[in-house]
Short mmCIF file of C-alpha atoms in Angstrom, two decimals:
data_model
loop_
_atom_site.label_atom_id
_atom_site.label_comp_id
_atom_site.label_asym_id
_atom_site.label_seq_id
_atom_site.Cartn_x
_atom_site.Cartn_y
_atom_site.Cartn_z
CA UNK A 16 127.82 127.45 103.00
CA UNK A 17 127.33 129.22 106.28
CA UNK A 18 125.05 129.14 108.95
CA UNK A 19 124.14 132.58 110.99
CA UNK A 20 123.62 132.21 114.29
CA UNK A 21 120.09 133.05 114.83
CA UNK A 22 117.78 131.18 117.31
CA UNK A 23 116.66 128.49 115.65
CA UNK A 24 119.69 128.02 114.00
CA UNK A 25 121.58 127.74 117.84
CA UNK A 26 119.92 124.21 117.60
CA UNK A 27 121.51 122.76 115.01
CA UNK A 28 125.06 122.84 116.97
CA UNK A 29 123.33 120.36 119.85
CA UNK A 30 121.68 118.50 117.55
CA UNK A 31 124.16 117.72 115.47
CA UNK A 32 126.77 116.75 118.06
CA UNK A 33 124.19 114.69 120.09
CA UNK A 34 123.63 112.92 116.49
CA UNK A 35 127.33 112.29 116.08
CA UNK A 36 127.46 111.12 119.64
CA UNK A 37 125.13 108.05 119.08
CA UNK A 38 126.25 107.30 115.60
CA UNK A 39 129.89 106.68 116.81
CA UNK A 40 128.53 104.44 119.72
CA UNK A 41 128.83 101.59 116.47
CA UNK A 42 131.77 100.34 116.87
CA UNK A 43 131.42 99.88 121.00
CA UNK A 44 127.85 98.29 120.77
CA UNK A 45 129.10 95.95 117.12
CA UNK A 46 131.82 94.60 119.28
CA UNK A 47 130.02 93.80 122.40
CA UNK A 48 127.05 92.33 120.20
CA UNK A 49 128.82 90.52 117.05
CA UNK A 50 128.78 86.85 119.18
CA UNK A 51 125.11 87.11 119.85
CA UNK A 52 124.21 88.53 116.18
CA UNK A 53 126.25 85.25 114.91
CA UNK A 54 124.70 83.39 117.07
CA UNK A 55 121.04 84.25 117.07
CA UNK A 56 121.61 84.98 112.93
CA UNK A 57 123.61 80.90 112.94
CA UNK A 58 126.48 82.93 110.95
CA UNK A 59 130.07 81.73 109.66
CA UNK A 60 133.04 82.82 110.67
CA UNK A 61 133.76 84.98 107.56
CA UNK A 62 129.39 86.35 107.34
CA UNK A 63 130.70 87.50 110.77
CA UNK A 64 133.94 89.44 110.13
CA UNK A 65 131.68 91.07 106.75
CA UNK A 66 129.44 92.64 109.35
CA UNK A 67 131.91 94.70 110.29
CA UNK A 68 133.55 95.12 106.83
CA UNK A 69 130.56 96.35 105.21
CA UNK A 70 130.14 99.24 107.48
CA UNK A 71 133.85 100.76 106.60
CA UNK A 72 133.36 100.00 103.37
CA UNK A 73 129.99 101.68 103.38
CA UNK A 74 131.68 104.85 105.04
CA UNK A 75 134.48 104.34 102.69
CA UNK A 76 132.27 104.97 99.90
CA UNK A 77 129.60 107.32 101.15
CA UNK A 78 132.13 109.87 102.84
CA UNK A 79 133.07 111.59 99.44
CA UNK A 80 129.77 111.84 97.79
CA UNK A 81 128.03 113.24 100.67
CA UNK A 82 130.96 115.79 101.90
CA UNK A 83 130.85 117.17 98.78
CA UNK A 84 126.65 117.41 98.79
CA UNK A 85 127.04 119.91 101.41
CA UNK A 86 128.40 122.71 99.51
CA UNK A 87 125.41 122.09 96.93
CA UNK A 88 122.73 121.05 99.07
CA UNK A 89 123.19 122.66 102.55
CA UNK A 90 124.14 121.89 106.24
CA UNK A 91 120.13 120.88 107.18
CA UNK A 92 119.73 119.20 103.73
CA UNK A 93 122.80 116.83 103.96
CA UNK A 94 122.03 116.45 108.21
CA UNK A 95 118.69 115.45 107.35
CA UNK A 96 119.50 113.15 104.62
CA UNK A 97 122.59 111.22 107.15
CA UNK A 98 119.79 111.00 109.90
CA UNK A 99 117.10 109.22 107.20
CA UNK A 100 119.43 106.90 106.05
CA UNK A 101 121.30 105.75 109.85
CA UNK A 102 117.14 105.81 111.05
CA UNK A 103 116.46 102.93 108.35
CA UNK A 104 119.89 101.66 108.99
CA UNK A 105 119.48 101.03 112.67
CA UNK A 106 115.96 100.09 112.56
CA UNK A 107 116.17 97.16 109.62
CA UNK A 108 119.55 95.79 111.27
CA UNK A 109 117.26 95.16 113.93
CA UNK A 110 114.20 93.28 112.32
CA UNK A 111 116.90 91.58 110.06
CA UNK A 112 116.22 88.17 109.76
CA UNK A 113 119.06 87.04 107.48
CA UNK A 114 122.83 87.62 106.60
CA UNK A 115 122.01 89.34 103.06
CA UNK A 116 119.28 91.48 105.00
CA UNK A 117 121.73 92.51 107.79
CA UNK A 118 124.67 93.21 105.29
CA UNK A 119 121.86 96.11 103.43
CA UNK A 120 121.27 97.79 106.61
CA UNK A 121 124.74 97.96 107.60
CA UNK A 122 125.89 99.98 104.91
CA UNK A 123 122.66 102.35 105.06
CA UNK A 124 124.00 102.48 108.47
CA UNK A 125 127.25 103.78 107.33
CA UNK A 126 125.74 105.87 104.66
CA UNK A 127 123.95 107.76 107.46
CA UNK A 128 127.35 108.54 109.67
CA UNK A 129 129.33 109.22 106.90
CA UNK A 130 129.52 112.93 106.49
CA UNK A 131 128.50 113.67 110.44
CA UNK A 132 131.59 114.28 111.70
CA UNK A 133 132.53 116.53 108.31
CA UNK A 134 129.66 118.47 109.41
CA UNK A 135 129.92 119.15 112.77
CA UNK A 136 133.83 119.94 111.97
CA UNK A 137 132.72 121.97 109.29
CA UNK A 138 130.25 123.74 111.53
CA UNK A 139 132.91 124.52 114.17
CA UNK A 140 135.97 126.00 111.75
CA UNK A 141 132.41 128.54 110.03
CA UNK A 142 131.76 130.02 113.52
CA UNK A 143 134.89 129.81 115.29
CA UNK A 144 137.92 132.61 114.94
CA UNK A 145 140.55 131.65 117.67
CA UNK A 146 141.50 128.91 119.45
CA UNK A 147 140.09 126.78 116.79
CA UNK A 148 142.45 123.82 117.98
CA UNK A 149 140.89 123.42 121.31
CA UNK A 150 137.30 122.78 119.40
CA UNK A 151 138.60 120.83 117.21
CA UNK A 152 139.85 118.64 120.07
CA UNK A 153 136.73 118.88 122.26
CA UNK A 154 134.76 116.82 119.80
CA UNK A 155 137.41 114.30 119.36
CA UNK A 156 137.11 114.00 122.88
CA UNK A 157 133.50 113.64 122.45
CA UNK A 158 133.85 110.81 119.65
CA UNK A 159 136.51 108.90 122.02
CA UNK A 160 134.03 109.20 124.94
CA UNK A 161 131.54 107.58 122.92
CA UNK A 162 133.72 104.51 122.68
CA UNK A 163 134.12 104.17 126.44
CA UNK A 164 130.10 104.33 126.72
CA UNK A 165 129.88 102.03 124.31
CA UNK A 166 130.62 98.88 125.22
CA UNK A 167 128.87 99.81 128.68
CA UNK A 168 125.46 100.74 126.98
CA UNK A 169 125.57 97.20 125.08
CA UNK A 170 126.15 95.06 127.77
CA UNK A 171 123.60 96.43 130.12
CA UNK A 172 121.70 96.31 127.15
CA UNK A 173 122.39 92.56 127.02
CA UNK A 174 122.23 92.16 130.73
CA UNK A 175 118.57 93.49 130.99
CA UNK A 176 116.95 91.98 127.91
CA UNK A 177 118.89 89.24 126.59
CA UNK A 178 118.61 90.12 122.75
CA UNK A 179 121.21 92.59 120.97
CA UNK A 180 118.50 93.94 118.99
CA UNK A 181 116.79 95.95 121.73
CA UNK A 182 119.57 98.59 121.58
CA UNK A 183 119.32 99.20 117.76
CA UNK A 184 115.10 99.73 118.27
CA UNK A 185 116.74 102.51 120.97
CA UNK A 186 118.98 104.05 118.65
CA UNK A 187 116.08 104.09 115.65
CA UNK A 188 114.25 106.37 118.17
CA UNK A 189 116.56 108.44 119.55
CA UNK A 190 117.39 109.31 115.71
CA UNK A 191 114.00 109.58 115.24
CA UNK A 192 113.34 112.60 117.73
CA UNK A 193 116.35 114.31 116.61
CA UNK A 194 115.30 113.99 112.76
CA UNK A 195 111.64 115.84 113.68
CA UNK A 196 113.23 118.02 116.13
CA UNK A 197 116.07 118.71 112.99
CA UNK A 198 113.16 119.29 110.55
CA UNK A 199 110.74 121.25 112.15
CA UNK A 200 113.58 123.63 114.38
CA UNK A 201 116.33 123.92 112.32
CA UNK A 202 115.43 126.40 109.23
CA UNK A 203 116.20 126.56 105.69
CA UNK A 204 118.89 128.88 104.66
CA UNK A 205 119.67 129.66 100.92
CA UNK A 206 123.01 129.09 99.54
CA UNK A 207 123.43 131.73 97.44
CA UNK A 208 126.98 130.86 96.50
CA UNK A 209 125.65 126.84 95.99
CA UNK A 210 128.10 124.84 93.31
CA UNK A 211 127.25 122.50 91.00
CA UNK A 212 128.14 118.90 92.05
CA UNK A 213 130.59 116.61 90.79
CA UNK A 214 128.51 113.87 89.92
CA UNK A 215 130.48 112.35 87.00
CA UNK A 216 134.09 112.79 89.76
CA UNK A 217 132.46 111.60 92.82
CA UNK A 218 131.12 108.36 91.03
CA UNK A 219 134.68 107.91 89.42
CA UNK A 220 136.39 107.68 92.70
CA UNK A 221 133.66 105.79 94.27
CA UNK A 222 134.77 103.20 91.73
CA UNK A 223 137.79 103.57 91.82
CA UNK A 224 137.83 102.87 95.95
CA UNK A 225 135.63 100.09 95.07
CA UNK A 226 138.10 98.42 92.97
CA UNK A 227 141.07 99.37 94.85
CA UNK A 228 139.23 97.20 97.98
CA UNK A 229 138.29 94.37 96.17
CA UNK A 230 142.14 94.31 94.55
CA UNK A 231 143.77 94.26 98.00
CA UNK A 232 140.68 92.15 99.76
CA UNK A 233 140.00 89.69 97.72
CA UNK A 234 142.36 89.55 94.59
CA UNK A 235 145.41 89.08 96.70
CA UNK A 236 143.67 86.48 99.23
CA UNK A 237 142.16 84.37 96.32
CA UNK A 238 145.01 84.39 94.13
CA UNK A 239 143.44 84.53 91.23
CA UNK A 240 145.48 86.43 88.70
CA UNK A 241 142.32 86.93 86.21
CA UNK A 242 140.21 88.44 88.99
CA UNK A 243 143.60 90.69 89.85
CA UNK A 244 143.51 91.91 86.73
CA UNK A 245 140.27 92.88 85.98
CA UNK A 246 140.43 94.72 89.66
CA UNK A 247 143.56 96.83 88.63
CA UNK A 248 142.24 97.57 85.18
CA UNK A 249 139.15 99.15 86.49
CA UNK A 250 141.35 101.03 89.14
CA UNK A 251 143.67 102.41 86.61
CA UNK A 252 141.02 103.61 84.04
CA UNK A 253 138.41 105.18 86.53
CA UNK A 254 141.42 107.10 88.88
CA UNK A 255 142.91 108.39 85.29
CA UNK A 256 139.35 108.99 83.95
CA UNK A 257 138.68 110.35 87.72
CA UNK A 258 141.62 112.52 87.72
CA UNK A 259 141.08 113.88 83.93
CA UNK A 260 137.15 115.10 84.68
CA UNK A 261 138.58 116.84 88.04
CA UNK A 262 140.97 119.19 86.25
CA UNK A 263 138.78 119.70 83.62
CA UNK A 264 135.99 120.95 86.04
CA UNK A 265 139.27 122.67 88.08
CA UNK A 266 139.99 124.72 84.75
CA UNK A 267 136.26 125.74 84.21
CA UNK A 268 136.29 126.82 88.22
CA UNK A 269 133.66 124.23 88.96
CA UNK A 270 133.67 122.11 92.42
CA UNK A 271 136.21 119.25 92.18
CA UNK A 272 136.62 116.55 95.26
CA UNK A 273 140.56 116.41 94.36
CA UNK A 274 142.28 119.74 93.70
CA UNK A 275 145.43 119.53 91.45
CA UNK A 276 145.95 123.25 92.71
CA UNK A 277 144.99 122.45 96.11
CA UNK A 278 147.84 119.76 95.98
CA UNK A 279 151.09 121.95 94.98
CA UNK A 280 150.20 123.65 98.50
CA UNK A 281 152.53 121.65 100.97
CA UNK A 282 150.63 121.82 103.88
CA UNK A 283 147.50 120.74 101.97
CA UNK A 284 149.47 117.59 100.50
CA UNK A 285 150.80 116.77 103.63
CA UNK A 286 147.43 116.23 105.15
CA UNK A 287 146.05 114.25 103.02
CA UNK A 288 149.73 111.47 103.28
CA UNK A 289 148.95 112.20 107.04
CA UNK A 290 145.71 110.96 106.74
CA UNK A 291 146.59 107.77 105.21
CA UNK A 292 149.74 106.85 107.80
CA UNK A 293 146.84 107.58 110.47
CA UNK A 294 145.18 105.24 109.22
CA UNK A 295 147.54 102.79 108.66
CA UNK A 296 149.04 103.07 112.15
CA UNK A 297 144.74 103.12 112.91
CA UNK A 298 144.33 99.54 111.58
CA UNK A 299 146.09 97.98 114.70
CA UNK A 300 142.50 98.62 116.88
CA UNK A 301 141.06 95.99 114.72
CA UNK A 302 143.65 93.37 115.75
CA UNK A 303 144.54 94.63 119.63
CA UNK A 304 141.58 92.63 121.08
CA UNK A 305 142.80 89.21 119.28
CA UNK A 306 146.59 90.07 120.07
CA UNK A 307 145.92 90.66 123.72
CA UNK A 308 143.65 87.44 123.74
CA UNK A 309 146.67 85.72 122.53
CA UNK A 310 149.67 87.11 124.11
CA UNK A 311 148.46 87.38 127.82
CA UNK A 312 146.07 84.30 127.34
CA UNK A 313 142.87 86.18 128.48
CA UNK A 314 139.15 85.51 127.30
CA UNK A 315 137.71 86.89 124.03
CA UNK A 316 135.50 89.54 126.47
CA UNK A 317 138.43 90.59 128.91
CA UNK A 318 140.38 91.49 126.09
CA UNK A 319 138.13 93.52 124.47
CA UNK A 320 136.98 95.15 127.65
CA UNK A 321 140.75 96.13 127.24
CA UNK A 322 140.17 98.84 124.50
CA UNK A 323 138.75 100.79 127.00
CA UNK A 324 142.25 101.90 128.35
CA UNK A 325 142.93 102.53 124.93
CA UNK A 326 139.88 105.20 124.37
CA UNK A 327 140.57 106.85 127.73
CA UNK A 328 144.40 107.59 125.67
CA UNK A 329 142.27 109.14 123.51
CA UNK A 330 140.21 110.97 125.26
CA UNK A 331 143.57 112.33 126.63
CA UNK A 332 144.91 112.86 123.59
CA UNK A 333 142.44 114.79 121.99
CA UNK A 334 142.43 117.52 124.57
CA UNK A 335 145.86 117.50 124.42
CA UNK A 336 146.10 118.09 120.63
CA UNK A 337 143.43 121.03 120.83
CA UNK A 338 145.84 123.27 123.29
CA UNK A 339 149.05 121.73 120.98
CA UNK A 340 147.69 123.44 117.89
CA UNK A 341 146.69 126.17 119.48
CA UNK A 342 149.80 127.11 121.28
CA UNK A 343 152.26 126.15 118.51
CA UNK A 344 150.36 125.95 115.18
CA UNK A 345 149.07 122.55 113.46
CA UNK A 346 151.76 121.87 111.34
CA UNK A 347 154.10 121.88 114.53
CA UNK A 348 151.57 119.62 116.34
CA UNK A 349 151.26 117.81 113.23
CA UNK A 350 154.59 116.49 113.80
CA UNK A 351 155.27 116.39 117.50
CA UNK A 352 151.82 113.93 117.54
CA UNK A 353 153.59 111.85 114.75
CA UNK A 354 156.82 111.48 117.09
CA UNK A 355 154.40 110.39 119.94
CA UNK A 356 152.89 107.59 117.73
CA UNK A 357 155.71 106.46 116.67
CA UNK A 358 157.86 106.02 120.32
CA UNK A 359 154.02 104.51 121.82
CA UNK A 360 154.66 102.20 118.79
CA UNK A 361 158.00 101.64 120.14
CA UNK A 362 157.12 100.74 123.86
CA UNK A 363 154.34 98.39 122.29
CA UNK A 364 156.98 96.45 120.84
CA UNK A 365 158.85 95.87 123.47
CA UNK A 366 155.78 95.82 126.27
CA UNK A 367 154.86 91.96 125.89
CA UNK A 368 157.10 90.71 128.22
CA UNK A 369 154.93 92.59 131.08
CA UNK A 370 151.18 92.57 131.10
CA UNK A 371 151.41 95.93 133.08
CA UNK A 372 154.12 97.60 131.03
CA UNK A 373 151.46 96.75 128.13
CA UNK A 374 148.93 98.13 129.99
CA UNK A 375 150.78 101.28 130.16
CA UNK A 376 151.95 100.74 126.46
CA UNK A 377 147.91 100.56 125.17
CA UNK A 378 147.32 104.14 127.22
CA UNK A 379 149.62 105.79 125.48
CA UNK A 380 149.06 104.36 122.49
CA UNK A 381 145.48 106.00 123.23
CA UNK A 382 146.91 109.26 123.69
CA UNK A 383 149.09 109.42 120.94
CA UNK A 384 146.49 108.22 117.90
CA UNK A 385 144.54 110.22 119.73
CA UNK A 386 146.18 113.52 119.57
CA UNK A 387 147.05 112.87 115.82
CA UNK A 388 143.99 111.59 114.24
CA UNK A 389 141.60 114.37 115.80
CA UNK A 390 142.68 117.65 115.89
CA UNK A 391 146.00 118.63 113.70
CA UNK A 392 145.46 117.21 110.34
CA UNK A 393 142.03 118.66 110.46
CA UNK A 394 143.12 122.42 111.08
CA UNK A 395 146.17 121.96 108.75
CA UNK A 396 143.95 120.80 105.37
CA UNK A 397 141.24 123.94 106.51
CA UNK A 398 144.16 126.04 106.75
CA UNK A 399 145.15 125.17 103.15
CA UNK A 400 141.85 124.93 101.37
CA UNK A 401 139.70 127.49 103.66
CA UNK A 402 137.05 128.05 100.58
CA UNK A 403 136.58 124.19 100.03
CA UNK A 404 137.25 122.81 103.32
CA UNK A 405 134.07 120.98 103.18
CA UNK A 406 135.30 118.64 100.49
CA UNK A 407 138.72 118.76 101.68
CA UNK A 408 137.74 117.10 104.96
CA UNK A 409 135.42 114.76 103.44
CA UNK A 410 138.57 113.70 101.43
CA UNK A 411 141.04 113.47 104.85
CA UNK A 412 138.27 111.30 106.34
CA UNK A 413 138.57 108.95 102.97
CA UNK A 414 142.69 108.80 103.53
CA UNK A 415 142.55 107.75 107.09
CA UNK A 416 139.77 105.26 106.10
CA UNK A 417 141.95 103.88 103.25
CA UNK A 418 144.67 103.81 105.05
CA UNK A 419 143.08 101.65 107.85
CA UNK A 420 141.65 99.26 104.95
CA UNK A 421 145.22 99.13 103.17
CA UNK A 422 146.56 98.58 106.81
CA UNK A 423 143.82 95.49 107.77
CA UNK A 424 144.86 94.08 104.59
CA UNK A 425 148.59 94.43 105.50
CA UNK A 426 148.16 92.48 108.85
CA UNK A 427 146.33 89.90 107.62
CA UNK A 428 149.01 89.03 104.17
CA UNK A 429 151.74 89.26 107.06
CA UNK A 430 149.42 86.95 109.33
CA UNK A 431 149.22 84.11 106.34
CA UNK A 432 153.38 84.54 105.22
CA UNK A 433 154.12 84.49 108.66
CA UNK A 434 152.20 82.27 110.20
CA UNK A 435 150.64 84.30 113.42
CA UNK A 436 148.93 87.72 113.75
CA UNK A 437 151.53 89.49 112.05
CA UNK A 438 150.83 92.45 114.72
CA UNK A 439 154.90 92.35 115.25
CA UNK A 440 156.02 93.03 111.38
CA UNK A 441 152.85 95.52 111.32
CA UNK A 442 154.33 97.31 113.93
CA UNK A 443 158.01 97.68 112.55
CA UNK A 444 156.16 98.84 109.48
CA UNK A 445 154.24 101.45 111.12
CA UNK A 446 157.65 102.69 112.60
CA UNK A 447 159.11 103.15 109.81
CA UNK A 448 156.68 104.73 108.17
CA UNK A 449 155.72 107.25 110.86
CA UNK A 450 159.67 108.01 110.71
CA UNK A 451 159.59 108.47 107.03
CA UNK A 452 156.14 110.99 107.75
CA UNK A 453 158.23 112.74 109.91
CA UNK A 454 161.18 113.58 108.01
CA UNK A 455 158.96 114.31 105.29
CA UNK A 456 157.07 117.01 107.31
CA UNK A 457 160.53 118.38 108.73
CA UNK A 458 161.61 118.93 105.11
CA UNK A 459 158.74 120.61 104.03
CA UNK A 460 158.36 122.74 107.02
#
């Protein structure tokens, strides 16, 4: 599916990267606003911690099925559809009145922001030739910028009118005008080479994520061995069921989310483990805030405020991976970023002695997750499935996103055996495993 650059089709770049822009401003404005939500909504402890749950496992989910709609259905069609859902997202989370109401809107919330960034990605590697890296990068850049903005929009938000909803009934119409602007600018265009979609595929590995989450989020934390069970029986029969419909839609040349062709290709393969240790070593932003809280013995709000560093990193980072792949190819950058992670995981380690050395340690951090999770794994699985990099992104977004859930889930079994946060074990882990990426990617290369 491609678009030609006419002149009403030159709107659908701005729009669609002012759209990504404001749905990634979640995770700033979530942060800065969970205490009041709980607060205003008289929430537990663990209603809180689902309200941010539900949205990753919403994008978990909804990243598959509607990557792979935009082969079928179009760039507008599937652009349209992401905008409907994150307008009645936005604008229900804020005339929710309860818990159960709030926890629907959420995930229509992710639902709409799922498949953004594969478009806009998408769109670039259609209309760009050379120096595809450097693109690549400049809307990384634009996703960490929207997490230094964040947290600044919400609390002058808060400041101004005392009640966290005000921002959402913002958001609602700033989607809004960029839905009707969307509609009425951006034209129709006819996909002549349209596939049919995987409905029967996309639904098995929706279940099959859904089981996989509730066997490491709740199985192992409960205990129970009957509700373990039942959890790994459904994950076994819908990935086998799941990974018999995709080769038989492979061998009748049909459109398949996971390629057993695409797979033998090394580079392809390697993207999608990338993805996953991205994620894994990802999974450490959720905990950062509490860890810092903790170690340096600084309030809940000065800790967070903290992140910031972190998101100017990778700001840095992502600029610095679009000239890395350009210059020496995304497989080389591939690994080089890997290295990075793995010696700022290093210096974290041993920065908590000195709350400036960590300081230091969280920046770099920035720019090293940065530079890995934006710009080379993205060129390197185009690069191996050019004709179905559509799906092929969708499904690198889904590794890094189970990686971070298989990583949340990691800290917080280490947390209970251990008795604290379990950020120190998470981080040996992580260097390990980076290492173990590495040499991996060596031998292949």
């Amino acid at each position: 599916m491609e678009l030609r650059a006419t002149k009403s089709e030159k709107w659908f770049a701005p729009l669609l990267v002012i759209s990504l822009f404001i749905t990634q401003l979640d995770s700033g404005i979530i942060s800065t606003n969970l205490s009041s939500m709980a607060r205003g909504l008289m929430l537990t402890p663990a209603e809180k911690s689902w309200i941010v749950s539900i949205y990753t496992l919403g994008l978990l989910f909804a990243t598959p099925v509607m990557g792979s709609m935009i082969d079928r259905f179009g760039y507008r069609m599937v652009f349209l559809t992401e905008l409907a859902f994150y307008f009645v997202g936005v604008l229900g989370i804020a005339l929710s009145q309860t818990f159960p109401m709030l926890l629907v809107f959420r995930a229509l919330q992710a639902f709409g922001s799922s498949s953004l960034l594969t478009l806009t990605l998408s769109l670039v590697f259609a209309n760009t030739e050379r120096k595809i890296g450097g693109r690549v990068g400049n809307i990384g850049a634009l996703i960490a910028l929207s997490t230094i903005f964040a947290p600044i929009i919400s609390v002058i938000s808060l400041a101004k009118t005392h009640d966290w909803r005000n921002i959402y009934f913002v958001m609602a119409c700033l989607i809004a005008i960029i839905f009707l602007l969307a509609f009425f600018i951006v034209p129709k265009v006819t996909n002549s080479e349209a596939k049919s979609f995987d409905i029967k595929g996309n639904s098995l590995f929706v279940l099959a994520l859904v089981a996989f989450n509730l066997l490491l989020t709740r199985g192992f934390s409960r205990g129970h061995i009957v509700e373990l069970v039942v959890y790994a029986a459904i994950l076994i029969i819908s990935a086998t069921l799941f990974m018999k419909v995709e080769a038989a839609r492979e061998k009748d040349q049909l459109a398949v989310l996971f390629s057993r062709n695409l797979w033998q290709v090394p580079a392809y393969r390697t993207s999608l483990i990338g993805g996953i240790t991205t994620g894994l070593v990802m999974s450490l932003f959720a905990f950062l805030p509490s860890f810092i809280e903790m170690t340096f013995h600084l309030d809940a709000r000065k800790a967070g405020s903290l992140m910031t560093v972190m998101a100017v990193g990778t700001f840095l980072g992502s600029k610095i991976a679009g000239i890395w792949t350009d210059r020496k190819g995304a497989s080389h950058s591939t690994i080089g970023t890997m290295g990075l992670v793995f010696i700022s995981l290093v210096v974290m380690y041993f920065s908590v002695t000195s709350f400036k050395v960590f300081l230091f340690a969280l920046l770099f951090f920035g720019i090293a997750i940065g530079s890995l999770m934006t710009v080379p794994l993205q060129v390197l699985v185009v690069e191996a499935s050019p004709r179905d990099r559509n799906a092929s992104l969708s499904l690198l977004s889904v590794c890094k996103k189970l990686g971070m859930t298989i990583g949340i889930t990691l800290i917080g079994v280490l947390a209970h055996a251990t008795g604290s946060l379990g950020f120190s074990q998470m981080l040996l882990g992580l260097m390990v495993v980076t290492l173990i990426f590495i040499f991996y990617m060596r031998k292949k290369a």
